[in-house]
Amino acid sequence: MAELIDPFNRKIEYLRVSVTDKCNYRCGYCMPPQGAHPEGRHTEYLDYDEIARIVAAFADLGVKKVRLTGGEPLVRKGLPELVALLRQHKGLETLALSTNAHYLDRYAQPLAEAGLDRVNVSLDSLRPERFTAITRGGDLHRVLRGIEAAQQAGLNPVKINMVVMKGTNDDEIEAMVDFAQTQGVEVRFIETMPIGSAGISVMDQHYPADKILARVQAHVGDKLIPLVTRSHDGPARNYRIAGSQTRIGVISAVSQHFCETCNRVRLTARGVLALCLGQEESVNLRDPLRGGISDDALKELIVEAIKKKPERHHFNENVHNIEFRQMVSLGG
Ligand code: SAM
Ligand code: SF4
């Protein structure tokens, strides 16, 4: 079978699909207060059939995992319909969703029935008022209900993503480890990246992964067991807590780059294939699709696009001059 291999011999097996750049939350590191692209016309966005056609082409080219993201995917109407369309492709092994979980209590069951495998939920604080401040209006109780609904619907393991910010929520690292154990979820601590609405200014809040790990270690002691990093783990270092099912990950996209094992590319809601989160290289797939391109020619276009994938991002060296990039367009 055809495969996608980039010039640095990395096999591309993971596609992140942003289904919208809009969101009902306004996390300071991600979204400007007024929201993203309010002027965006409906027709600029790929419809579900177009997304399904592009995903099918990727799956034929060896992509095994697709994650729906955004913006907030659940603000787009009828997401379970898209999941059902994608699930028809037998080559896809994993179909996952990243969400802020605000609407998850309503959608967890229909999504699971449509064929979704797993969810990642953003959760930066377990304190209701702080959560509302970080998300500029979010409702912690709804998010916790959403997490439980996902577990009941069988979308396990639910993975929690916490962006650790110095002086904002770094005092909750231990509480989040405890939450993982009592709630039966996985937690991944993420370094703040100089990407998104606040751009470089978020780096004032940067809290390095090594320090996060040291805090987790001090909290659980010798019960923290490192797990073997697999090629598809990307920039995550994973651990398990002995005597429990709990897994903890630490994602150090900035302080240590793991670009040599990068296996992913991103499709924006407007149909642009972005080849690296920290670089500009991209290829428009929407216009050729709307111009009537055949399935074979679409696959050829994707194979050619992958040849432009950069070797690595430059967050840590160029952190002071990195171009502003919209996380909501690229889907994290
Ligand atoms: N709305 C969904 C959510 O929040 O999970 C999906 C999209 S969101 C852009 C995907 C992930 O990117 C979230 O876990 C979020 O915390 C993370 N993210 C956004 N901006 C970030 C930044 N500047 N640094 C680190 N992580 C960021
Ligand atoms: Fe919305 Fe997710 Fe960005 Fe927060 S991180 S503003 S929930 S898209």
mmCIF file of C-alpha atoms and ligand atoms in Angstrom:
data_model
loop_
_atom_site.group_PDB
_atom_site.id
_atom_site.type_symbol
_atom_site.label_atom_id
_atom_site.label_comp_id
_atom_site.label_asym_id
_atom_site.label_seq_id
_atom_site.Cartn_x
_atom_site.Cartn_y
_atom_site.Cartn_z
ATOM 1 C CA MET A 1 0.000 0.000 0.000
ATOM 2 C CA ALA A 2 1.086 3.584 -0.672
ATOM 3 C CA GLU A 3 2.652 5.391 2.249
ATOM 4 C CA LEU A 4 3.441 8.992 3.084
ATOM 5 C CA ILE A 5 7.150 9.337 3.831
ATOM 6 C CA ASP A 6 8.611 12.827 4.147
ATOM 7 C CA PRO A 7 12.134 13.895 3.093
ATOM 8 C CA PHE A 8 13.414 13.171 6.624
ATOM 9 C CA ASN A 9 12.189 9.592 6.448
ATOM 10 C CA ARG A 10 9.274 10.143 8.821
ATOM 11 C CA LYS A 11 6.138 8.150 8.095
ATOM 12 C CA ILE A 12 3.012 10.334 8.288
ATOM 13 C CA GLU A 13 0.268 8.342 10.005
ATOM 14 C CA TYR A 14 -1.664 10.989 11.929
ATOM 15 C CA LEU A 15 -3.930 13.738 10.579
ATOM 16 C CA ARG A 16 -5.430 16.452 12.784
ATOM 17 C CA VAL A 17 -8.533 17.984 11.232
ATOM 18 C CA SER A 18 -9.776 21.375 12.423
ATOM 19 C CA VAL A 19 -13.515 21.457 11.721
ATOM 20 C CA THR A 20 -13.965 25.097 12.747
ATOM 21 C CA ASP A 21 -11.838 27.994 13.967
ATOM 22 C CA LYS A 22 -14.678 29.280 16.150
ATOM 23 C CA CYS A 23 -14.994 28.555 19.862
ATOM 24 C CA ASN A 24 -17.372 29.314 22.698
ATOM 25 C CA TYR A 25 -14.392 29.749 25.076
ATOM 26 C CA ARG A 26 -11.608 32.316 24.889
ATOM 27 C CA CYS A 27 -8.562 30.780 26.590
ATOM 28 C CA GLY A 28 -5.984 33.576 26.812
ATOM 29 C CA TYR A 29 -3.127 31.545 25.234
ATOM 30 C CA CYS A 30 -5.259 30.545 22.259
ATOM 31 C CA MET A 31 -8.046 32.913 21.309
ATOM 32 C CA PRO A 32 -8.407 36.708 21.153
ATOM 33 C CA PRO A 33 -11.216 38.155 23.337
ATOM 34 C CA GLN A 34 -13.412 38.860 20.297
ATOM 35 C CA GLY A 35 -13.065 35.282 18.911
ATOM 36 C CA ALA A 36 -11.475 34.114 15.668
ATOM 37 C CA HIS A 37 -12.212 35.328 12.145
ATOM 38 C CA PRO A 38 -15.693 36.748 12.826
ATOM 39 C CA GLU A 39 -15.841 37.695 9.144
ATOM 40 C CA GLY A 40 -15.318 34.079 7.936
ATOM 41 C CA ARG A 41 -17.916 33.180 5.268
ATOM 42 C CA HIS A 42 -19.677 29.850 5.546
ATOM 43 C CA THR A 43 -18.520 28.695 2.111
ATOM 44 C CA GLU A 44 -14.868 29.201 3.009
ATOM 45 C CA TYR A 45 -15.065 26.157 5.271
ATOM 46 C CA LEU A 46 -14.855 22.597 4.042
ATOM 47 C CA ASP A 47 -18.213 20.835 4.280
ATOM 48 C CA TYR A 48 -18.403 17.361 5.818
ATOM 49 C CA ASP A 49 -18.310 15.576 2.444
ATOM 50 C CA GLU A 50 -15.187 17.497 1.484
ATOM 51 C CA ILE A 51 -13.494 16.660 4.792
ATOM 52 C CA ALA A 52 -14.454 12.997 4.342
ATOM 53 C CA ARG A 53 -12.971 12.940 0.833
ATOM 54 C CA ILE A 54 -9.671 14.383 2.014
ATOM 55 C CA VAL A 55 -9.535 12.031 5.013
ATOM 56 C CA ALA A 56 -10.261 9.048 2.732
ATOM 57 C CA ALA A 57 -7.331 10.070 0.525
ATOM 58 C CA PHE A 58 -5.052 10.256 3.575
ATOM 59 C CA ALA A 59 -6.313 6.904 4.861
ATOM 60 C CA ASP A 60 -5.570 5.336 1.451
ATOM 61 C CA LEU A 61 -2.066 6.757 1.838
ATOM 62 C CA GLY A 62 -1.523 5.017 5.182
ATOM 63 C CA VAL A 63 -2.859 7.497 7.747
ATOM 64 C CA LYS A 64 -4.165 5.454 10.684
ATOM 65 C CA LYS A 65 -5.267 8.082 13.167
ATOM 66 C CA VAL A 66 -7.494 11.145 12.733
ATOM 67 C CA ARG A 67 -8.261 13.694 15.427
ATOM 68 C CA LEU A 68 -11.102 16.197 15.053
ATOM 69 C CA THR A 69 -10.195 19.509 16.634
ATOM 70 C CA GLY A 70 -10.651 23.237 16.208
ATOM 71 C CA GLY A 71 -11.554 25.851 17.512
ATOM 72 C CA GLU A 72 -14.178 23.947 19.388
ATOM 73 C CA PRO A 73 -15.423 21.085 17.200
ATOM 74 C CA LEU A 74 -18.703 20.747 19.098
ATOM 75 C CA VAL A 75 -19.834 24.269 18.117
ATOM 76 C CA ARG A 76 -20.117 22.973 14.557
ATOM 77 C CA LYS A 77 -23.545 21.471 13.931
ATOM 78 C CA GLY A 78 -23.976 17.752 13.423
ATOM 79 C CA LEU A 79 -20.470 16.563 14.336
ATOM 80 C CA PRO A 80 -21.668 12.951 14.825
ATOM 81 C CA GLU A 81 -22.593 12.947 11.100
ATOM 82 C CA LEU A 82 -18.976 13.692 10.225
ATOM 83 C CA VAL A 83 -17.760 10.972 12.590
ATOM 84 C CA ALA A 84 -20.100 8.464 10.917
ATOM 85 C CA LEU A 85 -18.822 9.474 7.455
ATOM 86 C CA LEU A 86 -15.181 9.077 8.491
ATOM 87 C CA ARG A 87 -15.840 5.784 10.238
ATOM 88 C CA GLN A 88 -16.850 4.259 6.911
ATOM 89 C CA HIS A 89 -13.177 4.174 5.956
ATOM 90 C CA LYS A 90 -11.883 0.789 7.088
ATOM 91 C CA GLY A 91 -8.222 1.896 7.017
ATOM 92 C CA LEU A 92 -8.648 4.281 9.944
ATOM 93 C CA GLU A 93 -7.693 2.678 13.240
ATOM 94 C CA THR A 94 -8.361 5.577 15.619
ATOM 95 C CA LEU A 95 -10.838 8.414 15.418
ATOM 96 C CA ALA A 96 -10.443 10.888 18.279
ATOM 97 C CA LEU A 97 -11.784 14.296 19.294
ATOM 98 C CA SER A 98 -10.233 17.240 21.153
ATOM 99 C CA THR A 99 -12.834 19.351 22.930
ATOM 100 C CA ASN A 100 -13.326 21.806 25.759
ATOM 101 C CA ALA A 101 -16.209 19.491 26.817
ATOM 102 C CA HIS A 102 -18.720 22.321 27.305
ATOM 103 C CA TYR A 103 -21.246 20.474 25.094
ATOM 104 C CA LEU A 104 -19.909 16.973 25.694
ATOM 105 C CA ASP A 105 -22.623 15.824 28.095
ATOM 106 C CA ARG A 106 -25.105 16.194 25.212
ATOM 107 C CA TYR A 107 -22.891 14.762 22.447
ATOM 108 C CA ALA A 108 -20.824 11.997 24.070
ATOM 109 C CA GLN A 109 -23.360 9.232 23.415
ATOM 110 C CA PRO A 110 -24.234 10.207 19.797
ATOM 111 C CA LEU A 111 -20.518 10.573 19.030
ATOM 112 C CA ALA A 112 -19.726 7.152 20.475
ATOM 113 C CA GLU A 113 -22.626 5.606 18.533
ATOM 114 C CA ALA A 114 -21.332 7.227 15.336
ATOM 115 C CA GLY A 115 -17.971 5.501 15.868
ATOM 116 C CA LEU A 116 -15.763 7.915 17.802
ATOM 117 C CA ASP A 117 -13.065 6.083 19.797
ATOM 118 C CA ARG A 118 -11.677 8.627 22.259
ATOM 119 C CA VAL A 119 -11.735 12.196 23.556
ATOM 120 C CA ASN A 120 -9.132 14.628 24.858
ATOM 121 C CA VAL A 121 -10.551 17.342 27.092
ATOM 122 C CA SER A 122 -8.867 20.671 27.852
ATOM 123 C CA LEU A 123 -8.979 21.382 31.561
ATOM 124 C CA ASP A 124 -6.571 23.936 33.003
ATOM 125 C CA SER A 125 -8.031 24.320 36.487
ATOM 126 C CA LEU A 126 -10.217 22.432 38.957
ATOM 127 C CA ARG A 127 -11.259 25.645 40.699
ATOM 128 C CA PRO A 128 -14.520 27.006 39.255
ATOM 129 C CA GLU A 129 -13.655 30.703 39.394
ATOM 130 C CA ARG A 130 -10.153 30.245 38.087
ATOM 131 C CA PHE A 131 -11.454 28.010 35.293
ATOM 132 C CA THR A 132 -13.898 30.735 34.260
ATOM 133 C CA ALA A 133 -11.104 33.322 34.301
ATOM 134 C CA ILE A 134 -8.686 31.217 32.194
ATOM 135 C CA THR A 135 -11.343 30.363 29.586
ATOM 136 C CA ARG A 136 -12.959 33.827 29.804
ATOM 137 C CA GLY A 137 -16.421 32.528 30.631
ATOM 138 C CA GLY A 138 -16.184 28.720 30.780
ATOM 139 C CA ASP A 139 -18.241 26.598 33.179
ATOM 140 C CA LEU A 140 -16.203 23.997 35.108
ATOM 141 C CA HIS A 141 -19.273 22.058 36.262
ATOM 142 C CA ARG A 142 -20.439 21.509 32.691
ATOM 143 C CA VAL A 143 -16.966 20.328 31.698
ATOM 144 C CA LEU A 144 -16.863 17.827 34.576
ATOM 145 C CA ARG A 145 -20.303 16.554 33.542
ATOM 146 C CA GLY A 146 -19.006 16.237 29.991
ATOM 147 C CA ILE A 147 -16.040 14.145 31.152
ATOM 148 C CA GLU A 148 -18.345 11.783 33.039
ATOM 149 C CA ALA A 149 -20.684 11.513 30.055
ATOM 150 C CA ALA A 150 -17.718 10.570 27.852
ATOM 151 C CA GLN A 151 -16.670 7.863 30.296
ATOM 152 C CA GLN A 152 -20.199 6.492 30.468
ATOM 153 C CA ALA A 153 -20.406 6.457 26.666
ATOM 154 C CA GLY A 154 -17.224 4.341 26.554
ATOM 155 C CA LEU A 155 -14.968 7.012 25.037
ATOM 156 C CA ASN A 156 -12.105 5.755 27.166
ATOM 157 C CA PRO A 157 -9.496 6.532 28.197
ATOM 158 C CA VAL A 158 -10.529 10.182 28.541
ATOM 159 C CA LYS A 159 -7.354 12.255 28.379
ATOM 160 C CA ILE A 160 -7.179 15.612 30.109
ATOM 161 C CA ASN A 161 -4.891 18.279 28.642
ATOM 162 C CA MET A 162 -3.715 20.887 31.120
ATOM 163 C CA VAL A 163 -1.668 23.820 29.819
ATOM 164 C CA VAL A 164 0.551 24.696 32.771
ATOM 165 C CA MET A 165 1.031 28.458 33.210
ATOM 166 C CA LYS A 166 3.437 29.952 35.722
ATOM 167 C CA GLY A 167 1.602 32.045 38.286
ATOM 168 C CA THR A 168 -1.821 31.089 36.886
ATOM 169 C CA ASN A 169 -2.400 27.387 37.522
ATOM 170 C CA ASP A 170 1.002 25.811 38.263
ATOM 171 C CA ASP A 171 -0.122 25.364 41.889
ATOM 172 C CA GLU A 172 -2.660 22.760 40.651
ATOM 173 C CA ILE A 173 -0.246 20.189 39.190
ATOM 174 C CA GLU A 174 -0.590 17.931 42.242
ATOM 175 C CA ALA A 175 -4.378 18.404 42.389
ATOM 176 C CA MET A 176 -4.596 17.334 38.758
ATOM 177 C CA VAL A 177 -2.595 14.159 39.470
ATOM 178 C CA ASP A 178 -5.040 13.365 42.292
ATOM 179 C CA PHE A 179 -7.993 14.102 39.989
ATOM 180 C CA ALA A 180 -6.581 11.645 37.430
ATOM 181 C CA GLN A 181 -6.476 8.942 40.079
ATOM 182 C CA THR A 182 -9.907 9.514 41.586
ATOM 183 C CA GLN A 183 -11.670 10.170 38.273
ATOM 184 C CA GLY A 184 -9.956 7.405 36.275
ATOM 185 C CA VAL A 185 -8.694 9.700 33.509
ATOM 186 C CA GLU A 186 -5.244 10.255 31.978
ATOM 187 C CA VAL A 187 -3.641 13.651 32.424
ATOM 188 C CA ARG A 188 -1.171 15.284 30.077
ATOM 189 C CA PHE A 189 0.624 18.421 31.224
ATOM 190 C CA ILE A 190 1.467 20.716 28.324
ATOM 191 C CA GLU A 191 4.043 23.481 28.129
ATOM 192 C CA THR A 192 2.589 26.775 26.965
ATOM 193 C CA MET A 193 3.628 27.341 23.353
ATOM 194 C CA PRO A 194 4.282 30.701 21.665
ATOM 195 C CA ILE A 195 1.366 30.104 19.310
ATOM 196 C CA GLY A 196 -2.154 31.483 19.370
ATOM 197 C CA SER A 197 -3.704 34.847 20.013
ATOM 198 C CA ALA A 198 -1.317 35.998 22.694
ATOM 199 C CA GLY A 199 1.715 34.993 20.578
ATOM 200 C CA ILE A 200 5.042 35.432 22.265
ATOM 201 C CA SER A 201 3.604 37.124 25.360
ATOM 202 C CA VAL A 202 2.474 33.721 26.722
ATOM 203 C CA MET A 203 6.116 32.792 27.174
ATOM 204 C CA ASP A 204 6.141 34.955 30.314
ATOM 205 C CA GLN A 205 3.983 32.177 31.739
ATOM 206 C CA HIS A 206 6.064 29.343 30.349
ATOM 207 C CA TYR A 207 6.579 26.568 32.903
ATOM 208 C CA PRO A 208 9.155 24.012 31.709
ATOM 209 C CA ALA A 209 8.281 20.344 31.364
ATOM 210 C CA ASP A 210 11.213 19.238 33.521
ATOM 211 C CA LYS A 211 9.858 21.235 36.431
ATOM 212 C CA ILE A 212 6.359 19.814 35.894
ATOM 213 C CA LEU A 213 7.814 16.317 35.949
ATOM 214 C CA ALA A 214 9.823 17.023 39.101
ATOM 215 C CA ARG A 215 6.642 18.210 40.824
ATOM 216 C CA VAL A 216 4.724 15.096 39.775
ATOM 217 C CA GLN A 217 7.594 12.911 40.948
ATOM 218 C CA ALA A 218 7.766 14.651 44.327
ATOM 219 C CA HIS A 219 4.018 14.164 44.699
ATOM 220 C CA VAL A 220 3.768 10.445 43.898
ATOM 221 C CA GLY A 221 7.291 9.395 44.915
ATOM 222 C CA ASP A 222 8.749 6.173 43.509
ATOM 223 C CA LYS A 223 5.344 5.151 42.177
ATOM 224 C CA LEU A 224 5.989 7.038 38.925
ATOM 225 C CA ILE A 225 7.018 4.437 36.320
ATOM 226 C CA PRO A 226 8.255 5.630 32.887
ATOM 227 C CA LEU A 227 6.564 3.993 29.898
ATOM 228 C CA VAL A 228 8.387 3.233 26.676
ATOM 229 C CA THR A 229 7.885 6.102 24.216
ATOM 230 C CA ARG A 230 6.355 4.872 21.002
ATOM 231 C CA SER A 231 6.892 6.606 17.663
ATOM 232 C CA HIS A 232 3.296 7.910 17.629
ATOM 233 C CA ASP A 233 3.596 9.463 21.104
ATOM 234 C CA GLY A 234 4.977 12.604 19.490
ATOM 235 C CA PRO A 235 6.336 15.080 22.009
ATOM 236 C CA ALA A 236 4.835 13.273 25.057
ATOM 237 C CA ARG A 237 6.807 11.485 27.775
ATOM 238 C CA ASN A 238 4.457 9.044 29.444
ATOM 239 C CA TYR A 239 4.335 7.486 32.895
ATOM 240 C CA ARG A 240 2.077 5.265 34.888
ATOM 241 C CA ILE A 241 1.401 5.424 38.603
ATOM 242 C CA ALA A 242 2.188 2.044 40.149
ATOM 243 C CA GLY A 243 -0.757 0.272 41.764
ATOM 244 C CA SER A 244 -3.312 2.144 39.638
ATOM 245 C CA GLN A 245 -4.439 2.468 36.029
ATOM 246 C CA THR A 246 -3.474 6.148 36.027
ATOM 247 C CA ARG A 247 -1.242 7.473 33.276
ATOM 248 C CA ILE A 248 0.450 10.832 33.244
ATOM 249 C CA GLY A 249 2.072 12.530 30.243
ATOM 250 C CA VAL A 250 4.296 15.573 29.993
ATOM 251 C CA ILE A 251 4.447 17.350 26.656
ATOM 252 C CA SER A 252 7.516 19.490 26.157
ATOM 253 C CA ALA A 253 6.983 20.913 22.708
ATOM 254 C CA VAL A 254 9.111 23.958 23.455
ATOM 255 C CA SER A 255 11.980 23.042 25.772
ATOM 256 C CA GLN A 256 12.785 19.787 23.992
ATOM 257 C CA HIS A 257 11.599 19.263 20.481
ATOM 258 C CA PHE A 258 10.718 15.784 19.311
ATOM 259 C CA CYS A 259 10.485 16.732 15.664
ATOM 260 C CA GLU A 260 12.546 13.740 14.550
ATOM 261 C CA THR A 261 9.591 11.485 15.394
ATOM 262 C CA CYS A 262 6.865 13.868 14.163
ATOM 263 C CA ASN A 263 4.282 11.764 12.334
ATOM 264 C CA ARG A 264 1.495 14.325 11.882
ATOM 265 C CA VAL A 265 0.129 16.990 9.592
ATOM 266 C CA ARG A 266 -2.864 19.301 10.016
ATOM 267 C CA LEU A 267 -5.856 20.178 7.857
ATOM 268 C CA THR A 268 -7.388 23.582 8.617
ATOM 269 C CA ALA A 269 -11.128 24.222 8.579
ATOM 270 C CA ARG A 270 -10.620 26.141 5.313
ATOM 271 C CA GLY A 271 -8.928 23.204 3.651
ATOM 272 C CA VAL A 272 -5.264 24.136 3.925
ATOM 273 C CA LEU A 273 -2.803 21.358 4.728
ATOM 274 C CA ALA A 274 -0.323 22.711 7.316
ATOM 275 C CA LEU A 275 2.856 20.679 7.451
ATOM 276 C CA CYS A 276 4.298 21.869 10.792
ATOM 277 C CA LEU A 277 2.763 23.614 13.801
ATOM 278 C CA GLY A 278 5.738 25.935 14.115
ATOM 279 C CA GLN A 279 6.458 26.723 10.455
ATOM 280 C CA GLU A 280 4.624 28.287 7.536
ATOM 281 C CA GLU A 281 4.749 25.522 4.920
ATOM 282 C CA SER A 282 1.241 24.683 3.707
ATOM 283 C CA VAL A 283 -0.701 23.552 0.637
ATOM 284 C CA ASN A 284 -4.278 24.482 -0.304
ATOM 285 C CA LEU A 285 -6.378 21.343 -0.879
ATOM 286 C CA ARG A 286 -9.794 23.017 -0.921
ATOM 287 C CA ASP A 287 -9.473 24.855 -4.242
ATOM 288 C CA PRO A 288 -8.311 21.831 -6.257
ATOM 289 C CA LEU A 289 -11.078 19.799 -4.583
ATOM 290 C CA ARG A 290 -13.708 22.341 -5.627
ATOM 291 C CA GLY A 291 -12.100 22.495 -9.067
ATOM 292 C CA GLY A 292 -13.076 18.852 -9.632
ATOM 293 C CA ILE A 293 -9.778 17.049 -8.944
ATOM 294 C CA SER A 294 -9.938 13.223 -9.193
ATOM 295 C CA ASP A 295 -9.222 11.018 -6.157
ATOM 296 C CA ASP A 296 -5.928 9.864 -7.682
ATOM 297 C CA ALA A 297 -4.797 13.424 -8.408
ATOM 298 C CA LEU A 298 -5.781 14.465 -4.872
ATOM 299 C CA LYS A 299 -3.578 11.711 -3.466
ATOM 300 C CA GLU A 300 -0.755 12.789 -5.751
ATOM 301 C CA LEU A 301 -1.147 16.375 -4.481
ATOM 302 C CA ILE A 302 -0.909 15.123 -0.892
ATOM 303 C CA VAL A 303 2.189 13.033 -1.653
ATOM 304 C CA GLU A 304 3.828 16.135 -3.185
ATOM 305 C CA ALA A 305 2.746 18.305 -0.213
ATOM 306 C CA ILE A 306 4.385 15.944 2.280
ATOM 307 C CA LYS A 307 7.699 16.556 0.500
ATOM 308 C CA LYS A 308 7.519 20.114 1.911
ATOM 309 C CA LYS A 309 7.318 19.045 5.550
ATOM 310 C CA PRO A 310 10.064 20.925 7.429
ATOM 311 C CA GLU A 311 12.627 19.042 9.458
ATOM 312 C CA ARG A 312 11.692 20.772 12.718
ATOM 313 C CA HIS A 313 10.045 23.749 14.365
ATOM 314 C CA HIS A 314 12.119 26.552 15.838
ATOM 315 C CA PHE A 315 10.103 27.512 18.907
ATOM 316 C CA ASN A 316 13.007 27.588 21.316
ATOM 317 C CA GLU A 317 15.623 29.415 19.242
ATOM 318 C CA ASN A 318 13.258 31.795 17.482
ATOM 319 C CA VAL A 319 10.940 32.273 20.363
ATOM 320 C CA HIS A 320 11.325 36.038 20.099
ATOM 321 C CA ASN A 321 10.543 36.366 16.441
ATOM 322 C CA ILE A 322 8.222 33.469 15.691
ATOM 323 C CA GLU A 323 5.388 34.503 13.444
ATOM 324 C CA PHE A 324 1.975 34.695 14.962
ATOM 325 C CA ARG A 325 0.021 31.542 14.159
ATOM 326 C CA GLN A 326 -3.582 30.827 15.022
ATOM 327 C CA MET A 327 -3.866 27.694 17.134
ATOM 328 C CA VAL A 328 -7.593 27.624 16.414
ATOM 329 C CA SER A 329 -6.917 27.302 12.692
ATOM 330 C CA LEU A 330 -4.253 24.670 13.136
ATOM 331 C CA GLY A 331 -6.117 22.691 15.763
ATOM 332 C CA GLY A 332 -3.388 22.340 18.361
HETATM 333 N N1 SAM B 1 -11.198 23.469 21.735
HETATM 334 C C1 SAM B 1 -10.575 22.199 21.853
HETATM 335 C C2 SAM B 1 -9.798 22.102 23.144
HETATM 336 O O1 SAM B 1 -9.607 23.123 23.811
HETATM 337 O O2 SAM B 1 -9.390 20.993 23.464
HETATM 338 C C3 SAM B 1 -9.705 21.794 20.692
HETATM 339 C C4 SAM B 1 -8.788 22.847 20.094
HETATM 340 S S1 SAM B 1 -7.494 23.437 21.143
HETATM 341 C C5 SAM B 1 -6.686 24.610 20.062
HETATM 342 C C6 SAM B 1 -6.389 22.057 21.194
HETATM 343 C C7 SAM B 1 -5.380 22.072 22.307
HETATM 344 O O3 SAM B 1 -4.438 23.096 22.071
HETATM 345 C C8 SAM B 1 -5.949 22.327 23.691
HETATM 346 O O4 SAM B 1 -5.555 21.283 24.564
HETATM 347 C C9 SAM B 1 -5.298 23.619 24.120
HETATM 348 O O5 SAM B 1 -5.068 23.667 25.502
HETATM 349 C C10 SAM B 1 -4.016 23.607 23.310
HETATM 350 N N2 SAM B 1 -3.441 24.936 23.118
HETATM 351 C C11 SAM B 1 -3.991 26.002 22.531
HETATM 352 N N3 SAM B 1 -3.131 27.058 22.522
HETATM 353 C C12 SAM B 1 -1.994 26.621 23.153
HETATM 354 C C13 SAM B 1 -0.738 27.227 23.471
HETATM 355 N N4 SAM B 1 -0.463 28.491 23.155
HETATM 356 N N5 SAM B 1 0.165 26.460 24.120
HETATM 357 C C14 SAM B 1 -0.080 25.173 24.444
HETATM 358 N N6 SAM B 1 -1.240 24.546 24.163
HETATM 359 C C15 SAM B 1 -2.189 25.259 23.529
HETATM 360 FE FE1 SF4 B 2 -11.348 27.304 22.588
HETATM 361 FE FE2 SF4 B 2 -9.828 25.140 22.853
HETATM 362 FE FE3 SF4 B 2 -8.717 27.514 22.173
HETATM 363 FE FE4 SF4 B 2 -9.675 27.204 24.636
HETATM 364 S S1 SF4 B 2 -7.970 26.044 23.712
HETATM 365 S S2 SF4 B 2 -10.069 28.960 23.257
HETATM 366 S S3 SF4 B 2 -11.387 25.858 24.296
HETATM 367 S S4 SF4 B 2 -10.128 26.337 20.956
#
